PDB file of C-alpha atoms and ligand atoms in Angstrom:
ATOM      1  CA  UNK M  10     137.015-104.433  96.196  1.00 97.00           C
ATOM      2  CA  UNK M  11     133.563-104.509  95.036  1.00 98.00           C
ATOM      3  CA  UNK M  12     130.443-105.303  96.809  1.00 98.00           C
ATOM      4  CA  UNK M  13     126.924-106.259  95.435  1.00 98.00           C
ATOM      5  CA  UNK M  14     124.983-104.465  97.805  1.00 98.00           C
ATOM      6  CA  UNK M  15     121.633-105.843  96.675  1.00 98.00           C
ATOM      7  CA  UNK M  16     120.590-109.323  95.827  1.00 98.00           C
ATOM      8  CA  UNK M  17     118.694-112.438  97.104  1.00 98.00           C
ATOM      9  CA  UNK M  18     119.824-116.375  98.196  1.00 97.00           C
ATOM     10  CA  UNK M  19     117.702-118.293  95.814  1.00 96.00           C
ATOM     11  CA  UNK M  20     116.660-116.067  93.617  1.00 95.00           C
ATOM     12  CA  UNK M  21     116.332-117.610  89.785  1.00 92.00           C
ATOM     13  CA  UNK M  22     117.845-120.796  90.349  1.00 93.00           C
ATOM     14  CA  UNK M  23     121.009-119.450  92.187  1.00 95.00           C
ATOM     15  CA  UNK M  24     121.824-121.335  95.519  1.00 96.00           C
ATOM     16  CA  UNK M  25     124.441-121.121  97.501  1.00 97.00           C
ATOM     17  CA  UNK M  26     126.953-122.664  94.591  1.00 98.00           C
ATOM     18  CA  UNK M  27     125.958-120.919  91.562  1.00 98.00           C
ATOM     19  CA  UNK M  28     125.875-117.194  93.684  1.00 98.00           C
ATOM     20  CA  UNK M  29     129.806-118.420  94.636  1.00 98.00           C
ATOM     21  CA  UNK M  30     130.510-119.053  90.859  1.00 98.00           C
ATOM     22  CA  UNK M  31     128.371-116.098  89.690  1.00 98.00           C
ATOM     23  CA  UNK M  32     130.583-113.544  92.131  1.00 98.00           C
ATOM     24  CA  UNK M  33     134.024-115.380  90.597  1.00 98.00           C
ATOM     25  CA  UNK M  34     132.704-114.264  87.501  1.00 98.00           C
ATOM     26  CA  UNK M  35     131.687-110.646  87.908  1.00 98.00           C
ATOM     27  CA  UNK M  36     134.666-110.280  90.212  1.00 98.00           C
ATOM     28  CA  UNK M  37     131.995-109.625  93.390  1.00 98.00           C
ATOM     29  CA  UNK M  38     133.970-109.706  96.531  1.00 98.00           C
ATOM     30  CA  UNK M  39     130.944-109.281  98.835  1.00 98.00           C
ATOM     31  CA  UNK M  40     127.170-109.585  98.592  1.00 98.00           C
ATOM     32  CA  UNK M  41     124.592-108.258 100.655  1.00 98.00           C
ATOM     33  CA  UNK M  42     121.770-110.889 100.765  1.00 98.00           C
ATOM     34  CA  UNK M  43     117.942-110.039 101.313  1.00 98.00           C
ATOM     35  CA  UNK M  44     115.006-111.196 102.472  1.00 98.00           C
ATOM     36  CA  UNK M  45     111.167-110.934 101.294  1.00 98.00           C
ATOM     37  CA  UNK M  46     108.878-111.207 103.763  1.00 97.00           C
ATOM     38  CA  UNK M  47     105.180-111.214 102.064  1.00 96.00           C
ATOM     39  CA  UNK M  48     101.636-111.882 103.379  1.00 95.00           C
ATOM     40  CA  UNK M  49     100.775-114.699 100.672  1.00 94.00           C
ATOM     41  CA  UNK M  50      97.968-112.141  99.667  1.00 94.00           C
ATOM     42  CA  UNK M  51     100.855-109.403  98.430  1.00 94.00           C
ATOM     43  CA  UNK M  52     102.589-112.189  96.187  1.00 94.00           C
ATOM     44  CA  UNK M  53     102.196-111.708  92.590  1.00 92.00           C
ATOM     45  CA  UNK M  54     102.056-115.849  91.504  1.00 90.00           C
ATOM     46  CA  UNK M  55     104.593-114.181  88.824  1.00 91.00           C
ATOM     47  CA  UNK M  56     106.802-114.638  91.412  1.00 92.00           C
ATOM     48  CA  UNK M  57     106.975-117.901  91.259  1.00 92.00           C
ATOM     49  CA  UNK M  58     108.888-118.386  88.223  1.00 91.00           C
ATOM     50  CA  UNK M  59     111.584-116.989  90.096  1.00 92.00           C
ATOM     51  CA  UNK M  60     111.515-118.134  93.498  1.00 92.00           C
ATOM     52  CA  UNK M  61     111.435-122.237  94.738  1.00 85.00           C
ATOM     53  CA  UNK M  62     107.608-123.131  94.354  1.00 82.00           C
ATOM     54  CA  UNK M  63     105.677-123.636  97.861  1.00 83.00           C
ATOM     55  CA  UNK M  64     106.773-120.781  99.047  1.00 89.00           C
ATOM     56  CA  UNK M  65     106.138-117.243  99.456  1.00 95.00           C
ATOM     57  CA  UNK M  66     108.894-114.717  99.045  1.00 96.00           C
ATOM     58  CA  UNK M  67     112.717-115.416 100.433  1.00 97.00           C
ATOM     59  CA  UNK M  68     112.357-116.330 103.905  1.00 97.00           C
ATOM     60  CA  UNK M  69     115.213-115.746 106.571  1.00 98.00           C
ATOM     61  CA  UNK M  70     116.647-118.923 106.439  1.00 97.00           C
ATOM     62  CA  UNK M  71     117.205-119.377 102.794  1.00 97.00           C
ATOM     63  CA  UNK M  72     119.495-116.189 103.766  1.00 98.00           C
ATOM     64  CA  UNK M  73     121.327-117.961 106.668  1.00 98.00           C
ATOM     65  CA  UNK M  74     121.933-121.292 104.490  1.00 97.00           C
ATOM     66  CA  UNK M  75     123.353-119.356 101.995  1.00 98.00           C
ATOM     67  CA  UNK M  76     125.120-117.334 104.354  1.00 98.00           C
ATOM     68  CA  UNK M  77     126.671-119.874 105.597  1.00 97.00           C
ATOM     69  CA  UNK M  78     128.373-121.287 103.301  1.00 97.00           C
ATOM     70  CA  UNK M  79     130.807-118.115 102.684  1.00 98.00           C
ATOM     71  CA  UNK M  80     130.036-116.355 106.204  1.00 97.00           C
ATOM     72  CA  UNK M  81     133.225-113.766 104.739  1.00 97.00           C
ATOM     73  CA  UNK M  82     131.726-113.312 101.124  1.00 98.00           C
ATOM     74  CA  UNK M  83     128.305-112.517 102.565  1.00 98.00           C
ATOM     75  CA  UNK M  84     126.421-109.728 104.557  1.00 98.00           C
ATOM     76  CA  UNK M  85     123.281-110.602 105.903  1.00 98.00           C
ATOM     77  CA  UNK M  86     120.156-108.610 105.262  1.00 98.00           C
ATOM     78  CA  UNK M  87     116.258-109.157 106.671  1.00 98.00           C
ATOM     79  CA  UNK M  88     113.201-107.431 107.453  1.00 98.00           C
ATOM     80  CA  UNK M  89     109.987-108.867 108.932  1.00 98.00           C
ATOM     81  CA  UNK M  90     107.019-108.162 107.581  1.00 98.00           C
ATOM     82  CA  UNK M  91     106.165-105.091 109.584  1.00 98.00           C
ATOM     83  CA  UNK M  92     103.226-105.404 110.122  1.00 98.00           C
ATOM     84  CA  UNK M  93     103.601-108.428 112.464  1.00 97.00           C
ATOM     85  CA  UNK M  94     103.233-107.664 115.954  1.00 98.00           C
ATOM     86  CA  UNK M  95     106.440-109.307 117.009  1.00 98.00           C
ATOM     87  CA  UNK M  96     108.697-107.622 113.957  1.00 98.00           C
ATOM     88  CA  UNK M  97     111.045-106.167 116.298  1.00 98.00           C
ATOM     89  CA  UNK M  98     111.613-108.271 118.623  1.00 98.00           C
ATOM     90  CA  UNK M  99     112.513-110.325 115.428  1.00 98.00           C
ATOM     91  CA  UNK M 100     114.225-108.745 113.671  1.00 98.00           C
ATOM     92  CA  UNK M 101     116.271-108.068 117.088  1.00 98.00           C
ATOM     93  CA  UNK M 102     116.581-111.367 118.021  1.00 98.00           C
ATOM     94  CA  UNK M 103     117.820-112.102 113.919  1.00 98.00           C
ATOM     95  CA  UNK M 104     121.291-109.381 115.066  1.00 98.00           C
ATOM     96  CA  UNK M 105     121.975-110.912 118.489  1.00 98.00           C
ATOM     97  CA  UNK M 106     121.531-114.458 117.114  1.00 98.00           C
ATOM     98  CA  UNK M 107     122.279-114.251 113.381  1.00 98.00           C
ATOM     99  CA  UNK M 108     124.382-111.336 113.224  1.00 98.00           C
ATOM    100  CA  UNK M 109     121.655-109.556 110.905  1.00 98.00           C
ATOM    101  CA  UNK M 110     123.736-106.005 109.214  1.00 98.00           C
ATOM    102  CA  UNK M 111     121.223-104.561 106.717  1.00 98.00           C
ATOM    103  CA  UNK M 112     117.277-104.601 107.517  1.00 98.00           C
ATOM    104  CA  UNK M 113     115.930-105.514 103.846  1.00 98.00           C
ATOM    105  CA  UNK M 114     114.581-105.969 101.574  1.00 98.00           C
ATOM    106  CA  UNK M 115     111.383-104.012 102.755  1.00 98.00           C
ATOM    107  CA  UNK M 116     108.534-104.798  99.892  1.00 98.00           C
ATOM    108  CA  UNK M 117     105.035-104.556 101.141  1.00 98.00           C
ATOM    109  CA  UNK M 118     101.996-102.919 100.372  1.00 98.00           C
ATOM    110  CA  UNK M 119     102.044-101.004 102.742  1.00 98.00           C
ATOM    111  CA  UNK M 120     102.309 -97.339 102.781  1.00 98.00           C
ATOM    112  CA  UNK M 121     106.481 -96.449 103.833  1.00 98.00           C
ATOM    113  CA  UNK M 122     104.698 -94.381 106.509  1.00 98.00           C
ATOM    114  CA  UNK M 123     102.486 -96.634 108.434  1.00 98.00           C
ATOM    115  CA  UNK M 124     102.890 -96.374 112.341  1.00 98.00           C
ATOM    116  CA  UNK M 125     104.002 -99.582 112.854  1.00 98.00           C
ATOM    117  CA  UNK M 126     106.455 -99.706 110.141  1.00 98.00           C
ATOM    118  CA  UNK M 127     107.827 -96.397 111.589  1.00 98.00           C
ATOM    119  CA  UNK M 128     108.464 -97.666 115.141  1.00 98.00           C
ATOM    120  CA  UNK M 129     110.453-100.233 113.335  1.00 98.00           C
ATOM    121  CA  UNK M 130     112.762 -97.640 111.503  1.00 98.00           C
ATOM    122  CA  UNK M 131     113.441 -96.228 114.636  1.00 98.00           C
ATOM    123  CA  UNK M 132     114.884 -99.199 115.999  1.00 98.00           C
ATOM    124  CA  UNK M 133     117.149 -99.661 112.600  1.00 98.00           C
ATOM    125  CA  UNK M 134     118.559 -96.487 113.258  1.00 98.00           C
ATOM    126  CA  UNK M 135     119.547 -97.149 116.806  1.00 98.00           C
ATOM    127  CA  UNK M 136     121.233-100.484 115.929  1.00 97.00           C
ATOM    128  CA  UNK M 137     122.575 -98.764 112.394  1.00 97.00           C
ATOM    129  CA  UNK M 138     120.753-101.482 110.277  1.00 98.00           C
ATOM    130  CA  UNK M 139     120.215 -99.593 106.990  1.00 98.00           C
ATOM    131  CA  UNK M 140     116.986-100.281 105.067  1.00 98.00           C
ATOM    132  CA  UNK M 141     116.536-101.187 101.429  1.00 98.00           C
ATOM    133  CA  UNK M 142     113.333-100.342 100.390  1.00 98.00           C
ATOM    134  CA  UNK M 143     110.996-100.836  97.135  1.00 98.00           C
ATOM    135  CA  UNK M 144     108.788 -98.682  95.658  1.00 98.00           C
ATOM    136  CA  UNK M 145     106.091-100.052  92.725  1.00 98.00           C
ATOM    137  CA  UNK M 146     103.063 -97.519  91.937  1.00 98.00           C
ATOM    138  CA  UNK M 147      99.780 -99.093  91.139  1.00 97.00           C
ATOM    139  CA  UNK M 148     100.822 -99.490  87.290  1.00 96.00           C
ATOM    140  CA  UNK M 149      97.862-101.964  85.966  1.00 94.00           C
ATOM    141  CA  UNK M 150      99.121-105.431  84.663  1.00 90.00           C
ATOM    142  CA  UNK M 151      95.779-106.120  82.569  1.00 92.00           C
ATOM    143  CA  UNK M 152      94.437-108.669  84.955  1.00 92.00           C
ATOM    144  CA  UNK M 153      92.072-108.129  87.404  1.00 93.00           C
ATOM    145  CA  UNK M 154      92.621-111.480  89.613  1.00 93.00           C
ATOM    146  CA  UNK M 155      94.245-111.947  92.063  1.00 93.00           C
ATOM    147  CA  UNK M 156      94.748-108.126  91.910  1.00 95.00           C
ATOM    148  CA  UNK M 157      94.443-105.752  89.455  1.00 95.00           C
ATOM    149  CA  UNK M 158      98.316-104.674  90.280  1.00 96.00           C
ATOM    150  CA  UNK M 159     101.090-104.699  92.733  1.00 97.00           C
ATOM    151  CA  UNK M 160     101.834-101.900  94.354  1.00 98.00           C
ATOM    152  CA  UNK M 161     104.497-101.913  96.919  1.00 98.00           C
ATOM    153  CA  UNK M 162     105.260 -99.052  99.787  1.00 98.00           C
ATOM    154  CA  UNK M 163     102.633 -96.339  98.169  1.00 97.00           C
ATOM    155  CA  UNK M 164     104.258 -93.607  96.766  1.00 98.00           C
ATOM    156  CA  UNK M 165     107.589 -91.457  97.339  1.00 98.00           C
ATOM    157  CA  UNK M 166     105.627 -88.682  99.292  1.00 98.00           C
ATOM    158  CA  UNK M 167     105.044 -91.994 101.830  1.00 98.00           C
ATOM    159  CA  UNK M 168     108.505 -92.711 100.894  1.00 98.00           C
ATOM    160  CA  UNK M 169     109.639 -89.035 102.105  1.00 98.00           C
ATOM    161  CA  UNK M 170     107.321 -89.396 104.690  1.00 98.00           C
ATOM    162  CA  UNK M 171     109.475 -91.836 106.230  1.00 98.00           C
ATOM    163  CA  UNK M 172     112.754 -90.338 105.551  1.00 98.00           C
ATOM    164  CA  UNK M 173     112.004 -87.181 107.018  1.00 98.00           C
ATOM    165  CA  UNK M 174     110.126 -89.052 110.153  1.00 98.00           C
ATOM    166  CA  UNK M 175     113.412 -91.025 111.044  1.00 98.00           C
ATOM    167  CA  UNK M 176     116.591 -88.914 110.053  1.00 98.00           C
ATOM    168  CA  UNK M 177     118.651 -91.524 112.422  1.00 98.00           C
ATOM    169  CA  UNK M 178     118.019 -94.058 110.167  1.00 98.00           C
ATOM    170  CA  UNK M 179     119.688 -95.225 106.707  1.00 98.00           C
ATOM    171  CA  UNK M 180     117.400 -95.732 104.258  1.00 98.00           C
ATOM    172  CA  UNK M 181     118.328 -96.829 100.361  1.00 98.00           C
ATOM    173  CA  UNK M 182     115.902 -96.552  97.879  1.00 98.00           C
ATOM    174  CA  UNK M 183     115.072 -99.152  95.088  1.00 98.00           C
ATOM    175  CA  UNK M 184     112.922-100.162  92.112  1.00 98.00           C
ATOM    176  CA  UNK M 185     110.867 -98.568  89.329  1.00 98.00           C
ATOM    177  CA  UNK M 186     108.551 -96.014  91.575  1.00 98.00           C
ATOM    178  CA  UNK M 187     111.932 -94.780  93.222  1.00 98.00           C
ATOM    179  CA  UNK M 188     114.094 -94.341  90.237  1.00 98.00           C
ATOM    180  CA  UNK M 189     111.231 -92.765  87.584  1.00 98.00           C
ATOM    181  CA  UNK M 190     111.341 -90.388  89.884  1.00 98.00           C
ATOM    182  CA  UNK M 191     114.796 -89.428  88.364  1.00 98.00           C
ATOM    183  CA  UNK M 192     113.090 -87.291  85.664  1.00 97.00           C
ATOM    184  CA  UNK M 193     110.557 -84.477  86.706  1.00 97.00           C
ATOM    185  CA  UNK M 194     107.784 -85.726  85.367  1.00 96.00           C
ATOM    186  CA  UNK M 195     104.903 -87.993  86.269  1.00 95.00           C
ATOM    187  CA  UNK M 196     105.602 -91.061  84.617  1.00 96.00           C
ATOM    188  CA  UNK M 197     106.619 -92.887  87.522  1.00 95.00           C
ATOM    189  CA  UNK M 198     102.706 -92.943  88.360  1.00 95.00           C
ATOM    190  CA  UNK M 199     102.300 -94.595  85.121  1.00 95.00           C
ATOM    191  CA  UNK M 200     105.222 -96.566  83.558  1.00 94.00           C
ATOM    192  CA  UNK M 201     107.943 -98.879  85.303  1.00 95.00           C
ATOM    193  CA  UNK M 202     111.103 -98.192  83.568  1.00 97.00           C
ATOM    194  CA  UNK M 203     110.431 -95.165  81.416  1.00 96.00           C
ATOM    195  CA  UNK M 204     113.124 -93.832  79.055  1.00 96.00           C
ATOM    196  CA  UNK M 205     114.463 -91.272  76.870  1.00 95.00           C
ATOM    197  CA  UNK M 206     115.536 -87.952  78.139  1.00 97.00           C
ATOM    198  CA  UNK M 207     115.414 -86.908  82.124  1.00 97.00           C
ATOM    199  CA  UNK M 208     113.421 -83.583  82.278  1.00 96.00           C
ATOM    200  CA  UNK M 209     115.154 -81.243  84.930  1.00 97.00           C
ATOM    201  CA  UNK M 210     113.794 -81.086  88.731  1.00 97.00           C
ATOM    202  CA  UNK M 211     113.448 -85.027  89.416  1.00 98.00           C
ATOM    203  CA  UNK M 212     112.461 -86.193  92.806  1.00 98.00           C
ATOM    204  CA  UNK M 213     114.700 -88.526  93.160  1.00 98.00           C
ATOM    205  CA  UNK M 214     117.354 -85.735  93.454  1.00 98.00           C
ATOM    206  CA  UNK M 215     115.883 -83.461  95.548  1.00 98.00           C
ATOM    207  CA  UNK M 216     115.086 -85.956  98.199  1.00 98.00           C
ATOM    208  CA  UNK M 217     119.427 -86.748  97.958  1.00 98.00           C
ATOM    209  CA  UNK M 218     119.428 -83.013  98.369  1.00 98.00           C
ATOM    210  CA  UNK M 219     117.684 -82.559 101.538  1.00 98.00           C
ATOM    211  CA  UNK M 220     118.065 -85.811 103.386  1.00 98.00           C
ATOM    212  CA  UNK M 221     121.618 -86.461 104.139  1.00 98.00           C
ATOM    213  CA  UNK M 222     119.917 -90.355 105.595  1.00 98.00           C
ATOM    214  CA  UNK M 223     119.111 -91.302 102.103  1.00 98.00           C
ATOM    215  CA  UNK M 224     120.963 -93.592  99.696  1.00 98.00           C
ATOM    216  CA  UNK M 225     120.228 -95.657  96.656  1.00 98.00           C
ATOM    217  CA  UNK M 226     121.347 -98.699  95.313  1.00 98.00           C
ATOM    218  CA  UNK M 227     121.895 -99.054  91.323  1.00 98.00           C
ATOM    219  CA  UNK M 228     120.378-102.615  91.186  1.00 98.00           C
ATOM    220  CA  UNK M 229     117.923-103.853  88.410  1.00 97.00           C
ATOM    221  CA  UNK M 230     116.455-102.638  85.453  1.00 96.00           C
ATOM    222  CA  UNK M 231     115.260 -99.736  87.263  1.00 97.00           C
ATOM    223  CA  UNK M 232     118.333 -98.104  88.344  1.00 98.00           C
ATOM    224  CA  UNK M 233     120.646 -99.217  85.375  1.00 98.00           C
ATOM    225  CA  UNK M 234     117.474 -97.618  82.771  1.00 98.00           C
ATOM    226  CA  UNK M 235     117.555 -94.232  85.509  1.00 98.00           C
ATOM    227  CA  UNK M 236     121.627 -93.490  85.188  1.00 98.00           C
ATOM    228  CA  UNK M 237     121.540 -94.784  81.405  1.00 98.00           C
ATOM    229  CA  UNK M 238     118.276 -92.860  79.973  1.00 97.00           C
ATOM    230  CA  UNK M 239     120.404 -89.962  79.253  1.00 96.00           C
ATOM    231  CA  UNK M 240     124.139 -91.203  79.789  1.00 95.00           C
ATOM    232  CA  UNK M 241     124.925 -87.329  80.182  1.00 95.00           C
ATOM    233  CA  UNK M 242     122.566 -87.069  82.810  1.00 97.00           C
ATOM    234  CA  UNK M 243     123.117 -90.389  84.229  1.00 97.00           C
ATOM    235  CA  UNK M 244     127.226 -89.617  84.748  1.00 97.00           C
ATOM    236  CA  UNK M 245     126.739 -86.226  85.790  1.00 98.00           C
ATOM    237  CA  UNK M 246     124.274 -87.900  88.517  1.00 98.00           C
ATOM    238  CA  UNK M 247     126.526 -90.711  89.735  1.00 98.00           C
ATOM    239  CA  UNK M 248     129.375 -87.459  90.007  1.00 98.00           C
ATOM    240  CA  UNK M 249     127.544 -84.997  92.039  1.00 98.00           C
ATOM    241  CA  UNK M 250     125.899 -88.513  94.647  1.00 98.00           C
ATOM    242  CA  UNK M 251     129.098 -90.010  94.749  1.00 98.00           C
ATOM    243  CA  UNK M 252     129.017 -90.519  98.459  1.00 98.00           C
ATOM    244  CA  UNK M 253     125.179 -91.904  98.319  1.00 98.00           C
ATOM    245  CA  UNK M 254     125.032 -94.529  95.300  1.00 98.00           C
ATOM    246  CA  UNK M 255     125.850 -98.203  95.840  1.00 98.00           C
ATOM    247  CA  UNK M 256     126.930-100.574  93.537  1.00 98.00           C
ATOM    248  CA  UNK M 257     123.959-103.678  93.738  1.00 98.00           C
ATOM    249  CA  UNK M 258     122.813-105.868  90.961  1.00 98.00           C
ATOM    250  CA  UNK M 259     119.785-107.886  92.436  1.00 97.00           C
ATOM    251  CA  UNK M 260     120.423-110.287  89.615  1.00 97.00           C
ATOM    252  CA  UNK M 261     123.285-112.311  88.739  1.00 97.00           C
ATOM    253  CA  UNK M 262     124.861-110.461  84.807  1.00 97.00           C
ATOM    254  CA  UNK M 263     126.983-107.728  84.738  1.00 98.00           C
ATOM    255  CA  UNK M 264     125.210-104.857  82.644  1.00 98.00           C
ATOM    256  CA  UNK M 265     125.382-102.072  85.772  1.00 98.00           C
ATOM    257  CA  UNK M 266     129.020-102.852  85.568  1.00 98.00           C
ATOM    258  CA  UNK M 267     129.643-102.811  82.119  1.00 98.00           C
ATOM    259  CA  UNK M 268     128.020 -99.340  81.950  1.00 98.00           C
ATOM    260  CA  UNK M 269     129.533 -98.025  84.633  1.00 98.00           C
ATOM    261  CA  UNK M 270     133.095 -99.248  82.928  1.00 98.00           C
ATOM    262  CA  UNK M 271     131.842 -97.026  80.069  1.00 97.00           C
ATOM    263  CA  UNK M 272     131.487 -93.314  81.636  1.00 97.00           C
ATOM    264  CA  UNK M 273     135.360 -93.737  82.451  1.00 96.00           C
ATOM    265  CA  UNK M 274     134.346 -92.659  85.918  1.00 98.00           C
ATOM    266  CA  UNK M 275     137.637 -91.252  88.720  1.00 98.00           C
ATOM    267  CA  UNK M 276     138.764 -94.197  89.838  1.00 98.00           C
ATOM    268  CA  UNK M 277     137.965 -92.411  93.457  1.00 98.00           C
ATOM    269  CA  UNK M 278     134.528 -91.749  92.396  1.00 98.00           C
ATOM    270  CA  UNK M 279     133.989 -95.691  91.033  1.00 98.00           C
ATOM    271  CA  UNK M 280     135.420 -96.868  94.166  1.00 98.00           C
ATOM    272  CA  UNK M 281     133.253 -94.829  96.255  1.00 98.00           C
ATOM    273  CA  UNK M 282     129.898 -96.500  94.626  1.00 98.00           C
ATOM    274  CA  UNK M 283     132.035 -99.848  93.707  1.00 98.00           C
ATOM    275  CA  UNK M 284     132.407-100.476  97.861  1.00 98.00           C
ATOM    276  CA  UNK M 285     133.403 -97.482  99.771  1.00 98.00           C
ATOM    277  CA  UNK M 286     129.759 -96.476 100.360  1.00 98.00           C
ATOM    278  CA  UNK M 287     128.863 -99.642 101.246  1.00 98.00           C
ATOM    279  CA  UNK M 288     131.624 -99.979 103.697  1.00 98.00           C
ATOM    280  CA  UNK M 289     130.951 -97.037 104.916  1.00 97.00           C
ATOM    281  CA  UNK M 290     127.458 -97.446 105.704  1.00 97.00           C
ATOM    282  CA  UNK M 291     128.288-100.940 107.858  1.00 97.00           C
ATOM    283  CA  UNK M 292     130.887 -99.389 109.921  1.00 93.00           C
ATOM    284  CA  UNK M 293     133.583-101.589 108.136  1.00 87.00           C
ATOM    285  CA  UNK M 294     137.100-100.619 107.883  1.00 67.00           C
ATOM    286  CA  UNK M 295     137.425 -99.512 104.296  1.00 56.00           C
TER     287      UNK M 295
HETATM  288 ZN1   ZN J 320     115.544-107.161  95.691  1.00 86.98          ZN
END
């Protein structure tokens, strides 16, 4: 069994047919499929080489049409923007009606800890939705319009913030500001996917350490370039979190997998982060 526990309905060119095809391919019994909801003033326009123009982000019910058309092969994933003053009553309304499982993708800029986005982690963890988040420092992208960068959630203290706030409540960390954070150093505050060596007393592995709610998903450049940096590291890693680390591609090639494949992992230990986690985390009989 192995579960994608990360990706998006839509997302470059891949609708409901080619995601089908694209799972057949990379053997993907299972996807978890987000959401993106965005004030259009938090949308980088670079977005929209990689999204269907006229829109803004992955709305709810490009997840439910693509849901639909496998409702076994598919898990369904939102989160409102939470700063709407309705967000839970939506994103309630999306389990009773839809049969929402995972509240994600959250990617906002707004700090992890705002108020309002903490009343809504409290109501994840009483209806065991777990949260994806993603973390994006203000790394400057040379422009200065529309803005000068894109930030998303703040930082990991916000990040930990949150964690520690709502120990009920799942949350699985994503992207380049959460996974730099492998290495202890400070280049997370300054460089998306940075490389070579991981200096000892990273973030990232302290926060595993001391909140038994957190999880992360190995999706994207950003965790395949935090577990491969320093393959030594990154195996030794994916050993001693075993229990927290999903398998999750947000993408459609198979370069997580084909690394993973390569560190000759237990088979108990691959199985665990192949689907067992996953599982786990849903309440689903493994
Ligand atoms: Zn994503």
């Amino acid at each position: 069994m192995l579960i994608d526990a990360h990706n998006h309905p839509n997302w470059h060119g891949h609708d409901a047919d080619r995601i089908l095809a694209n799972m057949e391919e990379h053997g993907i019994d299972r996807m978890w499929l987000f959401t993106w909801e965005v004030p259009a003033t938090d949308y980088s326009p670079t977005n929209h080489r990689v999204l269907p123009p006229g829109g803004v982000g992955i709305p709810l019910q490009d997840v439910l049409s693509v849901g639909r058309a496998a409702p076994d092969r598919f898990v369904l994933g939102y989160m409102p923007d939470v700063k709407r003053p309705d967000a839970i009553d939506r994103l309630k309304a999306a389990v009773e009606i839809h049969g929402i499982r995972v509240a994600s993708e959250l990617k906002q800029r707004v700090p992890f800890d705002d108020p309002d986005a903490l009343d809504i982690y409290h109501f994840c963890g009483e209806q065991k939705l777990p949260i994806t988040i993603h973390l994006d420092y203000p790394i400057a992208t040379g422009y200065r319009y529309p803005r000068p960068n894109w930030w998303y959630g703040g930082s990991l203290d916000s990040f930990e913030r949150a964690v520690a706030a709502c120990p009920e409540t799942i949350f699985i960390g994503h992207a380049p500001g959460f996974w730099a954070h492998i290495s202890g150093d400070d280049r997370a505050l300054t460089e998306s996917y940075p490389n070579g060596p991981v200096e000892p007393g990273g973030r990232v592995l302290h926060l595993l350490d001391t909140y038994p709610n957190l999880y992360a998903d190995l999706s994207a450049g950003s965790g395949l370039t935090a577990i491969s940096r320093d393959p030594a590291f990154g195996r030794e890693f994916l050993v001693r979190y075993q229990d927290r680390l999903l398998f999750a591609r947000d993408y459609f090639d198979g370069r997580l997998m084909a690394f993973l494949k390569s560190l000759n992992l237990e088979p108990a230990v691959f199985d665990k982060i192949a689907c067992r986690n996953a599982q786990r985390l849903l309440g689903d009989a493994e």
